[in-house]
PDB file of C-alpha atoms in Angstrom:
ATOM      1  CA  MET A  30     111.027 145.844  59.803  1.00 89.00           C
ATOM      2  CA  ALA A  31     114.110 143.643  60.149  1.00 96.00           C
ATOM      3  CA  VAL A  32     117.294 143.344  58.074  1.00 98.00           C
ATOM      4  CA  TRP A  33     118.955 139.938  58.179  1.00 98.00           C
ATOM      5  CA  ALA A  34     122.302 138.879  56.694  1.00 98.00           C
ATOM      6  CA  ILE A  35     122.504 135.182  55.795  1.00 98.00           C
ATOM      7  CA  GLY A  36     125.632 133.098  55.290  1.00 98.00           C
ATOM      8  CA  ASP A  37     126.566 130.883  52.355  1.00 98.00           C
ATOM      9  CA  LEU A  38     123.554 128.932  51.062  1.00 98.00           C
ATOM     10  CA  GLN A  39     125.530 126.760  48.618  1.00 98.00           C
ATOM     11  CA  GLY A  40     122.448 125.207  47.094  1.00 98.00           C
ATOM     12  CA  CYS A  41     120.845 124.156  50.394  1.00 98.00           C
ATOM     13  CA  TYR A  42     117.260 125.070  49.543  1.00 98.00           C
ATOM     14  CA  ASP A  43     115.480 123.159  52.311  1.00 97.00           C
ATOM     15  CA  THR A  44     117.827 124.625  54.913  1.00 98.00           C
ATOM     16  CA  THR A  45     117.267 128.119  53.542  1.00 98.00           C
ATOM     17  CA  ARG A  46     113.516 127.752  53.807  1.00 98.00           C
ATOM     18  CA  ARG A  47     113.858 126.544  57.404  1.00 98.00           C
ATOM     19  CA  LEU A  48     115.923 129.596  58.279  1.00 98.00           C
ATOM     20  CA  LEU A  49     113.458 132.011  56.655  1.00 98.00           C
ATOM     21  CA  ASP A  50     110.692 130.379  58.668  1.00 98.00           C
ATOM     22  CA  ARG A  51     112.747 130.598  61.854  1.00 98.00           C
ATOM     23  CA  ILE A  52     113.375 134.344  61.488  1.00 98.00           C
ATOM     24  CA  ARG A  53     109.742 134.818  60.447  1.00 97.00           C
ATOM     25  CA  PHE A  54     110.769 136.624  57.300  1.00 98.00           C
ATOM     26  CA  ASP A  55     107.990 138.895  56.042  1.00 97.00           C
ATOM     27  CA  PRO A  56     108.618 140.163  52.494  1.00 94.00           C
ATOM     28  CA  ALA A  57     106.194 143.004  53.090  1.00 94.00           C
ATOM     29  CA  VAL A  58     108.515 144.667  55.597  1.00 96.00           C
ATOM     30  CA  ASP A  59     111.797 142.750  56.001  1.00 97.00           C
ATOM     31  CA  ARG A  60     115.005 142.699  53.967  1.00 98.00           C
ATOM     32  CA  LEU A  61     117.598 139.982  53.406  1.00 98.00           C
ATOM     33  CA  TRP A  62     121.308 140.310  52.719  1.00 98.00           C
ATOM     34  CA  PHE A  63     122.955 137.219  51.195  1.00 98.00           C
ATOM     35  CA  CYS A  64     126.732 136.950  51.624  1.00 98.00           C
ATOM     36  CA  GLY A  65     127.346 135.112  48.344  1.00 97.00           C
ATOM     37  CA  ASP A  66     127.823 131.513  47.228  1.00 98.00           C
ATOM     38  CA  LEU A  67     124.147 130.951  46.666  1.00 98.00           C
ATOM     39  CA  VAL A  68     124.941 127.816  44.652  1.00 98.00           C
ATOM     40  CA  ASN A  69     127.002 124.618  44.369  1.00 96.00           C
ATOM     41  CA  ARG A  70     127.540 121.471  46.423  1.00 93.00           C
ATOM     42  CA  GLY A  71     124.166 121.456  48.201  1.00 95.00           C
ATOM     43  CA  GLY A  72     122.251 119.574  45.506  1.00 96.00           C
ATOM     44  CA  GLN A  73     119.450 122.155  45.238  1.00 97.00           C
ATOM     45  CA  SER A  74     121.193 125.041  43.527  1.00 98.00           C
ATOM     46  CA  LEU A  75     118.455 125.641  40.967  1.00 98.00           C
ATOM     47  CA  GLU A  76     115.743 125.784  43.619  1.00 98.00           C
ATOM     48  CA  THR A  77     117.890 128.011  45.829  1.00 98.00           C
ATOM     49  CA  LEU A  78     118.693 130.436  43.030  1.00 98.00           C
ATOM     50  CA  ARG A  79     115.045 130.603  42.009  1.00 98.00           C
ATOM     51  CA  LEU A  80     114.073 131.319  45.606  1.00 98.00           C
ATOM     52  CA  VAL A  81     116.510 134.201  46.035  1.00 98.00           C
ATOM     53  CA  HIS A  82     115.572 135.547  42.597  1.00 98.00           C
ATOM     54  CA  SER A  83     111.902 135.495  43.614  1.00 98.00           C
ATOM     55  CA  LEU A  84     112.827 137.583  46.675  1.00 97.00           C
ATOM     56  CA  ARG A  85     114.940 140.037  44.695  1.00 97.00           C
ATOM     57  CA  ALA A  86     112.745 143.044  45.547  1.00 97.00           C
ATOM     58  CA  ASN A  87     113.591 142.414  49.196  1.00 96.00           C
ATOM     59  CA  ALA A  88     117.108 141.010  48.871  1.00 98.00           C
ATOM     60  CA  THR A  89     120.643 142.329  48.511  1.00 98.00           C
ATOM     61  CA  VAL A  90     123.190 139.847  47.161  1.00 98.00           C
ATOM     62  CA  VAL A  91     126.958 139.957  46.786  1.00 98.00           C
ATOM     63  CA  LEU A  92     128.734 137.588  44.439  1.00 98.00           C
ATOM     64  CA  GLY A  93     130.787 134.722  45.799  1.00 98.00           C
ATOM     65  CA  ASN A  94     133.390 132.604  44.045  1.00 98.00           C
ATOM     66  CA  HIS A  95     130.870 129.848  43.294  1.00 98.00           C
ATOM     67  CA  ASP A  96     128.400 132.349  41.864  1.00 98.00           C
ATOM     68  CA  LEU A  97     131.068 133.719  39.521  1.00 98.00           C
ATOM     69  CA  SER A  98     132.029 130.187  38.516  1.00 98.00           C
ATOM     70  CA  LEU A  99     128.393 129.472  37.678  1.00 98.00           C
ATOM     71  CA  LEU A 100     128.258 132.588  35.502  1.00 98.00           C
ATOM     72  CA  ALA A 101     131.379 131.442  33.664  1.00 98.00           C
ATOM     73  CA  ILE A 102     129.916 127.984  33.102  1.00 98.00           C
ATOM     74  CA  GLY A 103     126.775 129.607  31.731  1.00 97.00           C
ATOM     75  CA  GLU A 104     128.844 131.116  28.919  1.00 97.00           C
ATOM     76  CA  ARG A 105     130.207 127.784  27.690  1.00 96.00           C
ATOM     77  CA  ARG A 106     128.925 125.692  24.801  1.00 94.00           C
ATOM     78  CA  GLU A 107     126.144 123.271  25.693  1.00 93.00           C
ATOM     79  CA  GLU A 108     128.364 120.203  25.441  1.00 94.00           C
ATOM     80  CA  GLU A 109     130.754 121.846  27.915  1.00 95.00           C
ATOM     81  CA  LYS A 110     127.909 122.714  30.277  1.00 95.00           C
ATOM     82  CA  ARG A 111     126.999 119.018  30.436  1.00 94.00           C
ATOM     83  CA  LYS A 112     130.433 118.180  31.851  1.00 94.00           C
ATOM     84  CA  VAL A 113     130.050 120.142  35.096  1.00 95.00           C
ATOM     85  CA  ASN A 114     128.655 118.696  38.302  1.00 94.00           C
ATOM     86  CA  PRO A 115     124.928 117.811  38.196  1.00 95.00           C
ATOM     87  CA  ASP A 116     123.959 120.513  40.691  1.00 96.00           C
ATOM     88  CA  LEU A 117     125.257 123.355  38.503  1.00 97.00           C
ATOM     89  CA  GLN A 118     124.288 121.555  35.302  1.00 97.00           C
ATOM     90  CA  ARG A 119     120.629 121.772  36.322  1.00 97.00           C
ATOM     91  CA  VAL A 120     120.993 125.549  36.612  1.00 98.00           C
ATOM     92  CA  VAL A 121     122.757 126.284  33.329  1.00 97.00           C
ATOM     93  CA  LEU A 122     120.453 123.967  31.345  1.00 97.00           C
ATOM     94  CA  ALA A 123     117.215 125.161  32.970  1.00 98.00           C
ATOM     95  CA  ASP A 124     114.553 126.875  30.870  1.00 97.00           C
ATOM     96  CA  ASP A 125     114.936 130.041  32.945  1.00 98.00           C
ATOM     97  CA  ALA A 126     118.749 129.973  33.012  1.00 98.00           C
ATOM     98  CA  ASP A 127     119.120 133.184  31.003  1.00 97.00           C
ATOM     99  CA  GLU A 128     116.853 135.082  33.376  1.00 98.00           C
ATOM    100  CA  LEU A 129     118.500 133.706  36.506  1.00 98.00           C
ATOM    101  CA  LEU A 130     122.072 134.187  35.328  1.00 98.00           C
ATOM    102  CA  GLY A 131     121.363 137.611  33.854  1.00 98.00           C
ATOM    103  CA  TRP A 132     120.026 138.717  37.218  1.00 98.00           C
ATOM    104  CA  LEU A 133     122.936 137.140  39.099  1.00 98.00           C
ATOM    105  CA  ARG A 134     125.477 138.886  36.879  1.00 98.00           C
ATOM    106  CA  GLY A 135     123.985 142.231  37.894  1.00 98.00           C
ATOM    107  CA  GLN A 136     124.673 141.756  41.607  1.00 98.00           C
ATOM    108  CA  ASP A 137     127.349 143.617  43.555  1.00 98.00           C
ATOM    109  CA  LEU A 138     130.794 142.426  44.574  1.00 98.00           C
ATOM    110  CA  VAL A 139     130.755 144.729  47.607  1.00 98.00           C
ATOM    111  CA  HIS A 140     127.619 146.283  49.071  1.00 98.00           C
ATOM    112  CA  VAL A 141     127.699 149.358  51.306  1.00 98.00           C
ATOM    113  CA  ASP A 142     124.833 150.780  53.343  1.00 98.00           C
ATOM    114  CA  ARG A 143     126.100 153.779  55.273  1.00 97.00           C
ATOM    115  CA  GLU A 144     122.740 154.553  56.788  1.00 96.00           C
ATOM    116  CA  LEU A 145     122.615 151.077  58.277  1.00 96.00           C
ATOM    117  CA  GLY A 146     126.345 151.126  58.998  1.00 97.00           C
ATOM    118  CA  TRP A 147     127.349 147.902  57.236  1.00 98.00           C
ATOM    119  CA  LEU A 148     129.504 146.636  54.372  1.00 98.00           C
ATOM    120  CA  MET A 149     128.912 143.173  52.929  1.00 98.00           C
ATOM    121  CA  VAL A 150     131.491 141.198  50.955  1.00 98.00           C
ATOM    122  CA  HIS A 151     131.722 137.480  50.319  1.00 98.00           C
ATOM    123  CA  ALA A 152     135.279 136.794  51.526  1.00 98.00           C
ATOM    124  CA  GLY A 153     137.304 139.783  52.701  1.00 98.00           C
ATOM    125  CA  LEU A 154     139.111 143.043  52.076  1.00 98.00           C
ATOM    126  CA  ALA A 155     142.741 143.788  51.277  1.00 98.00           C
ATOM    127  CA  PRO A 156     144.726 145.019  54.298  1.00 96.00           C
ATOM    128  CA  LYS A 157     145.053 148.582  53.007  1.00 96.00           C
ATOM    129  CA  TRP A 158     141.522 148.916  51.651  1.00 98.00           C
ATOM    130  CA  THR A 159     139.196 151.242  53.483  1.00 97.00           C
ATOM    131  CA  THR A 160     135.480 150.705  52.950  1.00 97.00           C
ATOM    132  CA  HIS A 161     135.475 153.543  50.404  1.00 97.00           C
ATOM    133  CA  VAL A 162     138.364 152.031  48.459  1.00 98.00           C
ATOM    134  CA  ALA A 163     136.806 148.552  48.563  1.00 98.00           C
ATOM    135  CA  ARG A 164     133.564 149.855  47.104  1.00 98.00           C
ATOM    136  CA  LYS A 165     135.406 151.797  44.401  1.00 98.00           C
ATOM    137  CA  HIS A 166     137.437 148.792  43.254  1.00 98.00           C
ATOM    138  CA  ALA A 167     134.442 146.463  43.381  1.00 98.00           C
ATOM    139  CA  ALA A 168     132.598 148.875  41.105  1.00 98.00           C
ATOM    140  CA  GLU A 169     135.270 148.344  38.444  1.00 98.00           C
ATOM    141  CA  VAL A 170     134.446 144.645  38.272  1.00 98.00           C
ATOM    142  CA  GLU A 171     130.697 145.214  38.479  1.00 98.00           C
ATOM    143  CA  ALA A 172     130.800 147.629  35.541  1.00 98.00           C
ATOM    144  CA  VAL A 173     132.461 145.018  33.326  1.00 98.00           C
ATOM    145  CA  LEU A 174     130.127 142.231  34.444  1.00 98.00           C
ATOM    146  CA  ARG A 175     127.149 144.404  33.511  1.00 98.00           C
ATOM    147  CA  GLY A 176     128.658 145.549  30.224  1.00 97.00           C
ATOM    148  CA  PRO A 177     129.163 144.019  26.778  1.00 97.00           C
ATOM    149  CA  ASP A 178     132.561 142.465  27.622  1.00 96.00           C
ATOM    150  CA  TYR A 179     131.391 140.407  30.589  1.00 98.00           C
ATOM    151  CA  ALA A 180     132.055 137.059  28.881  1.00 97.00           C
ATOM    152  CA  LYS A 181     135.710 137.988  28.341  1.00 97.00           C
ATOM    153  CA  LEU A 182     136.091 138.785  32.037  1.00 97.00           C
ATOM    154  CA  LEU A 183     134.473 135.481  33.036  1.00 97.00           C
ATOM    155  CA  ARG A 184     136.933 133.608  30.810  1.00 96.00           C
ATOM    156  CA  ASN A 185     139.942 135.442  32.229  1.00 95.00           C
ATOM    157  CA  MET A 186     139.127 135.677  35.948  1.00 96.00           C
ATOM    158  CA  TYR A 187     140.677 132.322  36.892  1.00 96.00           C
ATOM    159  CA  GLY A 188     144.088 132.181  38.531  1.00 96.00           C
ATOM    160  CA  ASP A 189     145.764 132.873  41.868  1.00 97.00           C
ATOM    161  CA  GLY A 190     147.705 135.946  40.809  1.00 93.00           C
ATOM    162  CA  PRO A 191     148.792 138.610  40.667  1.00 97.00           C
ATOM    163  CA  SER A 192     148.772 139.996  44.181  1.00 96.00           C
ATOM    164  CA  TRP A 193     147.011 143.317  44.529  1.00 97.00           C
ATOM    165  CA  ASN A 194     148.861 146.406  43.403  1.00 96.00           C
ATOM    166  CA  PRO A 195     147.031 149.660  42.635  1.00 96.00           C
ATOM    167  CA  ARG A 196     149.072 149.942  39.434  1.00 97.00           C
ATOM    168  CA  LEU A 197     147.620 146.743  37.977  1.00 98.00           C
ATOM    169  CA  GLN A 198     145.584 147.117  34.808  1.00 97.00           C
ATOM    170  CA  GLY A 199     143.249 145.106  32.601  1.00 97.00           C
ATOM    171  CA  ASN A 200     142.371 141.508  33.413  1.00 96.00           C
ATOM    172  CA  ASP A 201     145.145 141.239  36.012  1.00 98.00           C
ATOM    173  CA  ARG A 202     143.582 144.097  37.965  1.00 98.00           C
ATOM    174  CA  LEU A 203     140.070 142.714  37.745  1.00 98.00           C
ATOM    175  CA  ARG A 204     141.208 139.202  38.668  1.00 98.00           C
ATOM    176  CA  SER A 205     143.072 140.510  41.704  1.00 98.00           C
ATOM    177  CA  ILE A 206     140.007 142.425  42.915  1.00 98.00           C
ATOM    178  CA  ILE A 207     137.812 139.353  42.412  1.00 98.00           C
ATOM    179  CA  ASN A 208     140.236 137.121  44.321  1.00 98.00           C
ATOM    180  CA  ILE A 209     140.314 139.501  47.279  1.00 98.00           C
ATOM    181  CA  CYS A 210     136.559 139.918  47.466  1.00 98.00           C
ATOM    182  CA  THR A 211     135.585 136.288  46.853  1.00 98.00           C
ATOM    183  CA  ARG A 212     138.483 134.017  47.860  1.00 98.00           C
ATOM    184  CA  MET A 213     140.509 135.638  50.637  1.00 98.00           C
ATOM    185  CA  ARG A 214     141.046 133.998  54.019  1.00 98.00           C
ATOM    186  CA  TYR A 215     144.682 134.409  54.991  1.00 98.00           C
ATOM    187  CA  CYS A 216     147.150 136.915  53.642  1.00 98.00           C
ATOM    188  CA  SER A 217     150.512 138.484  54.386  1.00 96.00           C
ATOM    189  CA  PRO A 218     150.821 142.054  55.714  1.00 94.00           C
ATOM    190  CA  ARG A 219     151.501 143.156  52.125  1.00 92.00           C
ATOM    191  CA  GLY A 220     148.289 141.522  50.952  1.00 94.00           C
ATOM    192  CA  ARG A 221     149.568 138.332  49.306  1.00 96.00           C
ATOM    193  CA  ILE A 222     146.734 135.819  49.582  1.00 98.00           C
ATOM    194  CA  SER A 223     147.327 132.227  50.632  1.00 97.00           C
ATOM    195  CA  PHE A 224     144.721 130.290  48.662  1.00 97.00           C
ATOM    196  CA  GLU A 225     145.673 126.874  50.012  1.00 96.00           C
ATOM    197  CA  ASP A 226     145.320 127.600  53.734  1.00 97.00           C
ATOM    198  CA  LYS A 227     141.664 127.218  54.724  1.00 96.00           C
ATOM    199  CA  GLY A 228     141.738 125.967  58.311  1.00 97.00           C
ATOM    200  CA  ALA A 229     140.842 127.798  61.491  1.00 96.00           C
ATOM    201  CA  PRO A 230     143.202 130.502  62.771  1.00 97.00           C
ATOM    202  CA  GLY A 231     146.262 128.896  64.322  1.00 96.00           C
ATOM    203  CA  THR A 232     146.683 126.346  61.536  1.00 96.00           C
ATOM    204  CA  GLN A 233     148.289 128.757  59.055  1.00 97.00           C
ATOM    205  CA  PRO A 234     152.051 129.030  58.409  1.00 96.00           C
ATOM    206  CA  PRO A 235     154.060 131.831  60.041  1.00 96.00           C
ATOM    207  CA  GLY A 236     153.729 135.203  58.339  1.00 96.00           C
ATOM    208  CA  LEU A 237     150.095 134.733  57.379  1.00 98.00           C
ATOM    209  CA  TYR A 238     147.148 136.335  59.159  1.00 98.00           C
ATOM    210  CA  PRO A 239     143.382 136.191  58.879  1.00 98.00           C
ATOM    211  CA  TRP A 240     142.547 139.064  56.540  1.00 98.00           C
ATOM    212  CA  PHE A 241     140.719 140.893  59.329  1.00 97.00           C
ATOM    213  CA  SER A 242     143.647 140.825  61.780  1.00 97.00           C
ATOM    214  CA  VAL A 243     146.635 141.733  59.603  1.00 97.00           C
ATOM    215  CA  PRO A 244     149.003 144.102  61.446  1.00 96.00           C
ATOM    216  CA  GLY A 245     148.754 147.650  60.104  1.00 94.00           C
ATOM    217  CA  ARG A 246     145.457 147.080  58.328  1.00 96.00           C
ATOM    218  CA  ALA A 247     143.338 150.078  57.381  1.00 95.00           C
ATOM    219  CA  GLU A 248     140.787 151.497  59.779  1.00 94.00           C
ATOM    220  CA  ARG A 249     137.245 150.892  58.542  1.00 95.00           C
ATOM    221  CA  ASP A 250     134.262 153.048  59.339  1.00 95.00           C
ATOM    222  CA  LEU A 251     131.615 150.378  58.773  1.00 97.00           C
ATOM    223  CA  ARG A 252     130.929 147.000  60.301  1.00 97.00           C
ATOM    224  CA  VAL A 253     131.653 144.143  57.877  1.00 98.00           C
ATOM    225  CA  VAL A 254     129.549 141.038  57.330  1.00 98.00           C
ATOM    226  CA  CYS A 255     130.959 138.235  55.186  1.00 98.00           C
ATOM    227  CA  GLY A 256     130.889 134.498  54.514  1.00 98.00           C
ATOM    228  CA  HIS A 257     133.173 132.111  52.610  1.00 98.00           C
ATOM    229  CA  TRP A 258     135.299 130.752  55.485  1.00 98.00           C
ATOM    230  CA  SER A 259     133.344 127.832  56.904  1.00 97.00           C
ATOM    231  CA  ALA A 260     136.271 126.522  58.988  1.00 97.00           C
ATOM    232  CA  LEU A 261     136.324 129.837  60.842  1.00 97.00           C
ATOM    233  CA  GLY A 262     132.775 129.301  62.044  1.00 96.00           C
ATOM    234  CA  LEU A 263     130.746 132.128  63.507  1.00 98.00           C
ATOM    235  CA  HIS A 264     133.216 134.939  64.159  1.00 97.00           C
ATOM    236  CA  ILE A 265     132.214 138.303  65.601  1.00 97.00           C
ATOM    237  CA  SER A 266     135.141 140.463  66.612  1.00 95.00           C
ATOM    238  CA  GLY A 267     136.720 143.796  65.764  1.00 93.00           C
ATOM    239  CA  GLY A 268     133.855 144.942  63.579  1.00 96.00           C
ATOM    240  CA  VAL A 269     133.959 141.794  61.414  1.00 98.00           C
ATOM    241  CA  HIS A 270     131.019 139.383  61.400  1.00 98.00           C
ATOM    242  CA  ALA A 271     131.805 136.153  59.525  1.00 98.00           C
ATOM    243  CA  ILE A 272     128.690 134.014  59.234  1.00 98.00           C
ATOM    244  CA  ASP A 273     129.493 131.052  56.973  1.00 98.00           C
ATOM    245  CA  THR A 274     128.924 128.250  59.456  1.00 98.00           C
ATOM    246  CA  GLY A 275     129.156 125.332  57.033  1.00 97.00           C
ATOM    247  CA  ALA A 276     125.526 124.537  56.274  1.00 97.00           C
ATOM    248  CA  VAL A 277     126.513 122.494  53.228  1.00 97.00           C
ATOM    249  CA  TRP A 278     128.980 120.466  55.315  1.00 96.00           C
ATOM    250  CA  GLY A 279     126.363 119.533  57.898  1.00 94.00           C
ATOM    251  CA  GLY A 280     127.000 122.573  60.091  1.00 97.00           C
ATOM    252  CA  LYS A 281     124.490 125.374  60.487  1.00 98.00           C
ATOM    253  CA  LEU A 282     122.989 128.146  58.374  1.00 98.00           C
ATOM    254  CA  THR A 283     123.261 131.473  60.149  1.00 98.00           C
ATOM    255  CA  ALA A 284     121.250 134.695  60.013  1.00 98.00           C
ATOM    256  CA  LEU A 285     122.539 137.866  61.685  1.00 98.00           C
ATOM    257  CA  ARG A 286     120.196 140.766  62.300  1.00 98.00           C
ATOM    258  CA  LEU A 287     121.819 143.999  61.145  1.00 97.00           C
ATOM    259  CA  ASP A 288     119.358 146.627  62.309  1.00 95.00           C
ATOM    260  CA  GLY A 289     118.848 147.535  65.929  1.00 82.00           C
ATOM    261  CA  GLU A 290     121.349 148.069  68.724  1.00 82.00           C
ATOM    262  CA  ASP A 291     121.823 144.438  69.733  1.00 86.00           C
ATOM    263  CA  LEU A 292     123.112 141.799  67.346  1.00 89.00           C
ATOM    264  CA  GLN A 293     120.797 138.823  67.083  1.00 96.00           C
ATOM    265  CA  VAL A 294     122.002 135.491  65.704  1.00 98.00           C
ATOM    266  CA  VAL A 295     119.607 132.780  64.528  1.00 98.00           C
ATOM    267  CA  GLN A 296     120.769 129.395  63.270  1.00 98.00           C
ATOM    268  CA  VAL A 297     119.200 126.234  61.876  1.00 98.00           C
ATOM    269  CA  PRO A 298     120.815 122.837  61.204  1.00 96.00           C
ATOM    270  CA  GLY A 299     122.452 122.558  57.808  1.00 94.00           C
ATOM    271  CA  ARG A 300     122.256 119.908  55.122  1.00 83.00           C
ATOM    272  CA  ASP A 301     121.105 116.539  56.474  1.00 77.00           C
ATOM    273  CA  THR A 302     123.693 114.676  54.391  1.00 76.00           C
ATOM    274  CA  PRO A 303     126.920 116.708  54.335  1.00 73.00           C
ATOM    275  CA  ALA A 304     128.428 117.370  50.938  1.00 76.00           C
ATOM    276  CA  SER A 305     131.681 115.626  50.086  1.00 70.00           C
ATOM    277  CA  PRO A 306     134.678 117.877  50.772  1.00 65.00           C
ATOM    278  CA  PRO A 307     136.346 119.356  47.685  1.00 61.00           C
ATOM    279  CA  ARG A 308     139.430 117.654  46.336  1.00 59.00           C
ATOM    280  CA  ALA A 309     142.682 119.279  47.372  1.00 51.00           C
ATOM    281  CA  ARG A 310     144.682 120.775  44.545  1.00 49.00           C
ATOM    282  CA  THR A 311     148.416 121.076  44.205  1.00 45.00           C
ATOM    283  CA  PRO A 312     149.608 124.629  44.951  1.00 43.00           C
ATOM    284  CA  ARG A 313     150.648 126.392  41.800  1.00 39.00           C
ATOM    285  CA  GLN A 314     150.776 130.137  41.396  1.00 37.00           C
ATOM    286  CA  ASP A 315     148.524 131.451  38.634  1.00 37.00           C
ATOM    287  CA  ALA A 316     147.080 127.993  37.928  1.00 37.00           C
ATOM    288  CA  PRO A 317     143.711 128.218  36.195  1.00 37.00           C
ATOM    289  CA  ARG A 318     140.684 127.247  38.230  1.00 43.00           C
ATOM    290  CA  ARG A 319     137.351 126.094  36.865  1.00 42.00           C
ATOM    291  CA  GLU A 320     135.422 126.313  40.111  1.00 44.00           C
ATOM    292  CA  PRO A 321     137.079 128.658  42.633  1.00 42.00           C
ATOM    293  CA  GLY A 322     136.892 127.121  46.096  1.00 44.00           C
TER     294      GLY A 322
END
């Protein structure tokens, strides 16, 4: 038996299949952990989502920002669905869209396996969040996504604020939790996220730190595996294992073996034709976002 965590797929179906072949994935005995962002930009989002859905008995998935955006698009009127990019349009207009999106909506925001000794999240954790606190707050969002008011949450999750405060309530609280778990890269020691700074460490303005190296951050009793930050590349340090290595941008798709004493990393080349980089947006606090980046 082997347990493999895999970085952001972003609709790169052919690359995903190559990686599963490379690690000799056997659904009879092995398990897969997917770090979120299964879809968008890679051109094969429908095929990728169908593949992971077909492996659901053997797979653990956490939601990324692009997955949540897809769920929100799935709740729009049909004429609105036809205005999104063709890759996501194929998903939301597919005959099996309800089944795929219903399954996706039931996935975790944070996954904890204490027996294995790992926590998985798409982007990061707030400086003061322990693993227990992270799981507890993620469960608040998951409960709404799986309940009757999920569409309201999907409509109201967009925006860069407010910064996390345990006294937050309602949509502000849920949005803040979502932003931490699915969009964080850099933040201040008090947990204010910089959404515009996406480069490698050393490129950020003074006063900002990678979320995993903020001074005074909480001690965490589990190793963390995450994705989201392709410019960071493969990063294994201080109990944090960031494995988004930019497959959709022509980088690599990475698998990290989680069981066993020695960490094993397996990579395959990413998308043959790199996706076009996203358009930069003008910084604006609390600006609505249609496809969180």
